[in-house]
Short mmCIF file of C-alpha atoms in Angstrom, two decimals:
data_model
loop_
_atom_site.label_atom_id
_atom_site.label_comp_id
_atom_site.label_asym_id
_atom_site.label_seq_id
_atom_site.Cartn_x
_atom_site.Cartn_y
_atom_site.Cartn_z
CA UNK A 1 -17.96 3.46 -10.91
CA UNK A 2 -16.86 5.12 -7.70
CA UNK A 3 -16.82 4.13 -4.08
CA UNK A 4 -19.14 5.79 -1.59
CA UNK A 5 -17.38 9.11 -1.11
CA UNK A 6 -19.59 10.03 1.82
CA UNK A 7 -17.68 7.45 3.90
CA UNK A 8 -14.04 7.71 4.96
CA UNK A 9 -11.22 5.77 3.31
CA UNK A 10 -8.90 3.66 5.47
CA UNK A 11 -5.25 3.44 4.38
CA UNK A 12 -3.38 0.61 6.10
CA UNK A 13 0.42 0.58 5.91
CA UNK A 14 3.16 0.24 8.49
CA UNK A 15 5.18 2.82 6.55
CA UNK A 16 4.10 6.35 7.37
CA UNK A 17 5.41 7.71 4.07
CA UNK A 18 3.13 5.49 1.99
CA UNK A 19 0.07 6.39 4.09
CA UNK A 20 0.99 10.02 3.56
CA UNK A 21 1.34 9.60 -0.21
CA UNK A 22 -1.96 7.76 -0.60
CA UNK A 23 -3.72 10.29 1.61
CA UNK A 24 -2.30 13.15 -0.46
CA UNK A 25 -3.40 11.49 -3.71
CA UNK A 26 -6.90 10.89 -2.37
CA UNK A 27 -7.24 14.36 -0.85
CA UNK A 28 -6.32 15.94 -4.17
CA UNK A 29 -9.00 13.83 -5.83
CA UNK A 30 -11.60 15.30 -3.52
CA UNK A 31 -11.61 12.45 -1.00
CA UNK A 32 -10.98 14.44 2.13
CA UNK A 33 -11.84 11.96 4.85
CA UNK A 34 -8.84 9.62 4.81
CA UNK A 35 -7.65 7.80 7.91
CA UNK A 36 -4.47 5.82 8.45
CA UNK A 37 -3.80 2.60 10.32
CA UNK A 38 -0.29 1.28 10.97
CA UNK A 39 -1.15 -2.43 11.13
CA UNK A 40 -3.83 -5.03 10.47
CA UNK A 41 -5.01 -5.14 14.11
CA UNK A 42 -5.32 -1.35 14.17
CA UNK A 43 -7.32 -1.51 10.95
CA UNK A 44 -9.66 -4.09 12.48
CA UNK A 45 -10.16 -1.86 15.51
CA UNK A 46 -11.01 1.08 13.25
CA UNK A 47 -13.32 -1.00 11.05
CA UNK A 48 -15.20 -2.04 14.20
CA UNK A 49 -15.80 1.58 15.12
CA UNK A 50 -16.74 3.17 11.83
CA UNK A 51 -18.11 2.41 8.39
CA UNK A 52 -15.53 2.89 5.63
CA UNK A 53 -16.14 3.32 1.91
CA UNK A 54 -12.81 1.84 0.79
CA UNK A 55 -9.76 0.17 2.30
CA UNK A 56 -6.33 0.63 0.67
CA UNK A 57 -3.86 -1.73 2.30
CA UNK A 58 -0.20 -2.72 2.00
CA UNK A 59 0.59 -6.39 1.46
CA UNK A 60 3.73 -6.72 3.57
CA UNK A 61 2.88 -5.95 7.17
CA UNK A 62 3.29 -7.56 10.54
CA UNK A 63 1.71 -9.28 12.46
CA UNK A 64 -0.79 -9.89 9.65
CA UNK A 65 -0.37 -9.26 5.94
CA UNK A 66 -2.77 -7.24 3.84
CA UNK A 67 -4.09 -10.48 2.36
CA UNK A 68 -4.78 -11.78 5.89
CA UNK A 69 -6.72 -8.62 6.68
CA UNK A 70 -8.80 -9.11 3.53
CA UNK A 71 -9.58 -12.71 4.55
CA UNK A 72 -10.73 -11.50 7.95
CA UNK A 73 -12.88 -8.82 6.34
CA UNK A 74 -14.42 -11.36 3.95
CA UNK A 75 -15.45 -13.42 6.96
CA UNK A 76 -17.48 -10.58 8.44
CA UNK A 77 -20.67 -9.76 6.48
CA UNK A 78 -20.56 -6.10 7.51
CA UNK A 79 -17.03 -5.72 6.08
CA UNK A 80 -17.15 -8.12 3.14
CA UNK A 81 -18.77 -5.50 0.91
CA UNK A 82 -16.17 -2.82 1.47
CA UNK A 83 -14.03 -2.33 -1.67
CA UNK A 84 -10.46 -3.42 -0.90
CA UNK A 85 -7.29 -2.49 -2.72
CA UNK A 86 -3.99 -4.20 -1.97
CA UNK A 87 -0.66 -2.42 -2.57
CA UNK A 88 2.32 -4.60 -3.48
CA UNK A 89 5.69 -4.29 -5.10
CA UNK A 90 6.23 -6.50 -8.14
CA UNK A 91 6.82 -9.55 -6.05
CA UNK A 92 6.62 -13.17 -7.12
CA UNK A 93 5.88 -14.39 -3.58
CA UNK A 94 2.90 -12.09 -3.14
CA UNK A 95 1.63 -12.86 -6.64
CA UNK A 96 1.75 -16.60 -6.00
CA UNK A 97 -0.17 -16.25 -2.75
CA UNK A 98 -2.78 -14.00 -4.33
CA UNK A 99 -3.35 -16.08 -7.45
CA UNK A 100 -6.73 -17.40 -6.39
CA UNK A 101 -10.39 -16.67 -7.10
CA UNK A 102 -11.71 -13.78 -5.06
CA UNK A 103 -8.23 -12.39 -4.46
CA UNK A 104 -8.15 -8.65 -3.81
CA UNK A 105 -7.48 -6.11 -6.53
CA UNK A 106 -3.79 -5.25 -6.64
CA UNK A 107 -1.97 -2.03 -7.31
CA UNK A 108 1.77 -2.21 -7.79
CA UNK A 109 4.22 0.31 -6.42
CA UNK A 110 5.21 2.64 -7.85
CA UNK A 111 1.75 3.94 -8.72
CA UNK A 112 0.55 7.25 -10.10
CA UNK A 113 -2.60 9.14 -9.17
CA UNK A 114 -4.21 7.86 -12.37
CA UNK A 115 -3.33 4.25 -11.58
CA UNK A 116 -4.67 4.61 -8.05
CA UNK A 117 -7.95 6.03 -9.32
CA UNK A 118 -8.32 3.22 -11.87
CA UNK A 119 -7.49 0.56 -9.28
CA UNK A 120 -10.03 2.04 -6.87
CA UNK A 121 -12.67 1.75 -9.57
CA UNK A 122 -11.67 -1.88 -10.19
CA UNK A 123 -11.95 -2.61 -6.46
CA UNK A 124 -15.45 -1.12 -6.39
CA UNK A 125 -16.48 -3.07 -9.50
CA UNK A 126 -15.18 -6.29 -7.94
CA UNK A 127 -17.50 -5.80 -4.96
CA UNK A 128 -20.45 -4.84 -7.16
CA UNK A 129 -20.00 -7.90 -9.42
CA UNK B 1 -55.67 41.97 -10.78
CA UNK B 2 -53.89 38.86 -12.14
CA UNK B 3 -53.86 35.98 -9.73
CA UNK B 4 -50.51 34.16 -9.56
CA UNK B 5 -50.73 30.41 -8.86
CA UNK B 6 -49.20 29.47 -5.52
CA UNK B 7 -46.68 27.07 -7.14
CA UNK B 8 -45.35 29.79 -9.41
CA UNK B 9 -45.22 32.39 -6.66
CA UNK B 10 -43.24 30.21 -4.31
CA UNK B 11 -41.45 27.43 -6.23
CA UNK B 12 -39.46 26.48 -3.14
CA UNK B 13 -42.67 25.43 -1.35
CA UNK B 14 -44.23 22.00 -1.60
CA UNK B 15 -47.53 23.21 -0.14
CA UNK B 16 -49.06 26.01 1.82
CA UNK B 17 -51.95 25.80 4.28
CA UNK B 18 -53.95 28.97 4.75
CA UNK B 19 -55.78 29.63 7.99
CA UNK B 20 -57.73 32.67 9.07
CA UNK B 21 -54.94 34.09 11.20
CA UNK B 22 -51.86 32.35 9.84
CA UNK B 23 -50.37 30.23 7.08
CA UNK B 24 -48.26 27.07 7.33
CA UNK B 25 -45.53 26.82 4.71
CA UNK B 26 -44.13 23.36 3.77
CA UNK B 27 -40.81 23.73 1.94
CA UNK B 28 -39.76 21.18 -0.66
CA UNK B 29 -37.35 18.62 0.82
CA UNK B 30 -34.12 19.42 -1.05
CA UNK B 31 -31.55 17.90 1.24
CA UNK B 32 -31.42 14.63 -0.70
CA UNK B 33 -31.09 16.49 -3.98
CA UNK B 34 -28.18 18.53 -2.61
CA UNK B 35 -26.51 15.46 -1.15
CA UNK B 36 -26.81 13.61 -4.44
CA UNK B 37 -25.14 16.45 -6.31
CA UNK B 38 -22.18 16.22 -3.92
CA UNK B 39 -21.79 12.47 -4.22
CA UNK B 40 -22.07 12.27 -8.00
CA UNK B 41 -19.18 10.61 -9.83
CA UNK B 42 -16.90 13.19 -11.40
CA UNK B 43 -16.84 13.40 -15.18
CA UNK B 44 -13.74 12.33 -17.15
CA UNK B 45 -12.66 15.99 -17.38
CA UNK B 46 -12.95 16.30 -13.62
CA UNK B 47 -10.90 13.12 -13.32
CA UNK B 48 -8.11 14.54 -15.47
CA UNK B 49 -8.07 17.71 -13.35
CA UNK B 50 -8.07 15.73 -10.15
CA UNK B 51 -5.26 13.47 -11.35
CA UNK B 52 -3.15 16.45 -12.34
CA UNK B 53 -3.88 18.06 -8.98
CA UNK B 54 -3.00 14.83 -7.18
CA UNK B 55 0.29 14.49 -9.04
CA UNK B 56 1.15 18.08 -8.14
CA UNK B 57 0.26 17.44 -4.50
CA UNK B 58 2.59 14.43 -4.42
CA UNK B 59 5.31 16.42 -6.16
CA UNK B 60 5.02 18.93 -3.33
CA UNK B 61 5.93 16.14 -0.91
CA UNK B 62 9.07 15.24 -2.89
CA UNK B 63 11.43 17.15 -0.56
CA UNK B 64 10.42 14.71 2.20
CA UNK B 65 11.09 11.55 0.16
CA UNK B 66 14.82 11.58 0.95
CA UNK B 67 14.18 11.93 4.68
CA UNK B 68 11.62 9.11 4.70
CA UNK B 69 13.88 6.85 2.67
CA UNK B 70 16.85 7.61 4.92
CA UNK B 71 14.81 6.73 8.01
CA UNK B 72 13.70 3.39 6.56
CA UNK B 73 17.20 2.52 5.35
CA UNK B 74 18.64 3.41 8.77
CA UNK B 75 16.02 1.26 10.54
CA UNK B 76 16.90 -1.68 8.27
CA UNK B 77 20.63 -1.27 8.89
CA UNK B 78 20.11 -0.97 12.67
CA UNK B 79 18.07 -4.14 12.67
CA UNK B 80 20.68 -6.04 10.62
CA UNK B 81 23.42 -4.83 12.96
CA UNK B 82 21.29 -5.80 15.95
CA UNK B 83 21.21 -9.42 14.79
CA UNK B 84 25.00 -9.53 14.66
CA UNK B 85 26.93 -12.25 12.84
CA UNK B 86 24.64 -14.99 14.15
CA UNK B 87 21.68 -13.44 12.33
CA UNK B 88 17.99 -14.10 12.98
CA UNK B 89 17.42 -17.26 15.00
CA UNK B 90 13.85 -18.07 14.04
CA UNK B 91 11.57 -17.81 11.00
CA UNK B 92 9.70 -15.02 12.83
CA UNK B 93 12.89 -12.98 13.18
CA UNK B 94 13.74 -13.57 9.52
CA UNK B 95 10.24 -12.41 8.58
CA UNK B 96 10.63 -9.25 10.69
CA UNK B 97 13.83 -8.43 8.79
CA UNK B 98 12.15 -9.35 5.50
CA UNK B 99 9.33 -6.90 6.22
CA UNK B 100 11.79 -4.08 6.89
CA UNK B 101 13.51 -4.85 3.58
CA UNK B 102 10.12 -4.90 1.85
CA UNK B 103 9.27 -1.49 3.35
CA UNK B 104 12.50 -0.06 1.95
CA UNK B 105 11.80 -1.71 -1.39
CA UNK B 106 8.23 -0.40 -1.59
CA UNK B 107 9.20 3.14 -0.67
CA UNK B 108 12.21 3.13 -2.97
CA UNK B 109 10.02 2.09 -5.90
CA UNK B 110 7.34 4.65 -5.06
CA UNK B 111 9.80 7.51 -4.59
CA UNK B 112 11.98 6.75 -7.62
CA UNK B 113 15.05 5.41 -5.81
CA UNK B 114 15.67 2.81 -8.50
CA UNK B 115 19.13 1.74 -7.33
CA UNK B 116 18.01 1.30 -3.71
CA UNK B 117 14.95 -0.62 -4.95
CA UNK B 118 17.20 -3.02 -6.93
CA UNK B 119 19.36 -3.59 -3.88
CA UNK B 120 16.36 -4.08 -1.60
CA UNK B 121 14.89 -6.58 -4.08
CA UNK B 122 18.13 -8.58 -3.91
CA UNK B 123 18.03 -8.47 -0.11
CA UNK B 124 14.36 -9.51 -0.01
CA UNK B 125 15.20 -12.55 -2.13
CA UNK B 126 17.66 -13.71 0.54
CA UNK B 127 15.04 -13.36 3.30
CA UNK B 128 11.89 -14.50 1.56
CA UNK B 129 11.74 -18.14 2.61
CA UNK B 130 11.86 -18.07 6.39
CA UNK B 131 15.65 -18.35 6.51
CA UNK B 132 18.62 -16.23 5.54
CA UNK B 133 20.20 -18.07 2.61
CA UNK B 134 23.52 -16.19 2.73
CA UNK B 135 25.92 -15.35 5.58
CA UNK B 136 24.93 -12.27 7.57
CA UNK B 137 27.96 -10.41 6.24
CA UNK B 138 26.24 -10.37 2.83
CA UNK B 139 22.97 -9.14 4.34
CA UNK B 140 24.93 -6.40 6.06
CA UNK B 141 26.61 -5.44 2.78
CA UNK B 142 23.16 -5.00 1.23
CA UNK B 143 21.83 -2.92 4.11
CA UNK B 144 24.93 -0.71 4.15
CA UNK B 145 24.81 -0.24 0.38
CA UNK B 146 21.13 0.77 0.52
CA UNK B 147 21.82 3.26 3.30
CA UNK B 148 24.77 4.67 1.31
CA UNK B 149 22.93 5.27 -1.95
CA UNK B 150 19.96 6.77 -0.13
CA UNK B 151 22.23 9.04 1.89
CA UNK B 152 23.97 10.11 -1.31
CA UNK B 153 20.56 10.79 -2.92
CA UNK B 154 21.43 8.43 -5.78
CA UNK B 155 18.16 7.59 -7.48
CA UNK B 156 18.80 6.14 -10.93
CA UNK B 157 21.40 3.86 -12.44
CA UNK B 158 23.54 6.48 -14.32
CA UNK B 159 25.72 6.80 -11.23
CA UNK B 160 28.67 4.51 -12.06
CA UNK B 161 29.60 3.77 -8.47
CA UNK B 162 26.03 2.84 -7.60
CA UNK B 163 25.76 0.63 -10.67
CA UNK B 164 28.99 -1.11 -9.73
CA UNK B 165 27.70 -1.57 -6.19
CA UNK B 166 24.52 -3.25 -7.47
CA UNK B 167 26.63 -5.49 -9.74
CA UNK B 168 28.96 -6.48 -6.91
CA UNK B 169 26.07 -7.34 -4.63
CA UNK B 170 24.59 -9.49 -7.38
CA UNK B 171 27.90 -11.32 -7.85
CA UNK B 172 28.22 -11.84 -4.10
CA UNK B 173 24.69 -13.25 -3.91
CA UNK B 174 25.24 -15.57 -6.88
CA UNK B 175 28.53 -16.79 -5.44
CA UNK B 176 27.04 -17.69 -2.07
CA UNK B 177 23.99 -19.24 -3.69
CA UNK B 178 26.08 -21.53 -5.90
CA UNK B 179 28.28 -22.44 -2.94
CA UNK B 180 25.22 -23.27 -0.89
CA UNK B 181 23.71 -25.31 -3.73
CA UNK B 182 26.96 -27.25 -4.06
CA UNK B 183 27.00 -27.92 -0.30
CA UNK B 184 23.42 -29.14 -0.43
CA UNK B 185 24.14 -31.42 -3.37
CA UNK B 186 27.21 -32.79 -1.56
CA UNK B 187 25.17 -33.40 1.60
CA UNK B 188 22.43 -35.11 -0.40
CA UNK B 189 25.01 -37.33 -2.13
CA UNK B 190 26.57 -38.25 1.22
CA UNK B 191 23.14 -39.08 2.61
CA UNK B 192 22.35 -41.27 -0.41
CA UNK B 193 25.67 -43.05 -0.05
CA UNK B 194 24.90 -43.73 3.61
CA UNK B 195 21.49 -45.19 2.70
CA UNK B 196 22.81 -47.32 -0.16
CA UNK B 197 26.43 -48.14 0.68
CA UNK B 198 26.71 -50.82 -2.03
CA UNK B 199 25.91 -48.48 -4.89
CA UNK B 200 28.79 -46.13 -4.26
CA UNK B 201 31.47 -48.85 -4.03
#
């Protein structure tokens, strides 16, 4: 299962290097329309302006975490159906907070292109289920 | 003369209206068909090609990893130095420092800077609960060590000095943690003695 490739992907991370890596991985997989956002509020602004096919978001960000952004998206019917993938490091704190039903699909750094592709599919399946 | 059916003569047409002085041609709508071809899910073979291409594309970025890591490590060290010996004064300030350490940790893991990732993990542990649980001098040691190994382009553990640095930081953390735990236990005992003076006599 794949996300809607006719729509852009939004990569949310306050670290430019990670946005760049994810964009490069997606571009090489034929996903050419990839946009970056440096924070949760910027992501919300972008989501309000355009329809995205997938959101790939870092967990640790300020002023809102990736999990907070997902909660906000779940509260808006027009965003709740967008597949969402959360990037974390292997972190007990994040795991504990995300151990709940309906929690977003996680991908742990470091990730390979193959792992990213598989996680994207899982994120899409989670929305479709 | 053999008459060719209209559909066979012009397969790209859906219909054709003939008038005395002109004809109206209605082409088959093929836009949807073309769009669907473009949005089809790639086959497993395509996936393997794409993954290989993606890995190569990321490899091409490798020369920038060191620069990106150095920038993040420098930002972390600047922030630690900015707080001085007093350290962060509120949970929000601790969280801001924690996020910087997490950024370094995430990048280090992604870019293969294993030693820096280990150090950043140790630092994150000291900042994860809304307070700094060691003196700022220890936090500074972590930030300086991360900046050093990144600057020296040390990625994996085989570097003896880097390994020793990680070990020393671990010892320092454990020492301060046990001291803090002992202080807490002592304070709790003193509090209990104050509440129940008869029991301690």
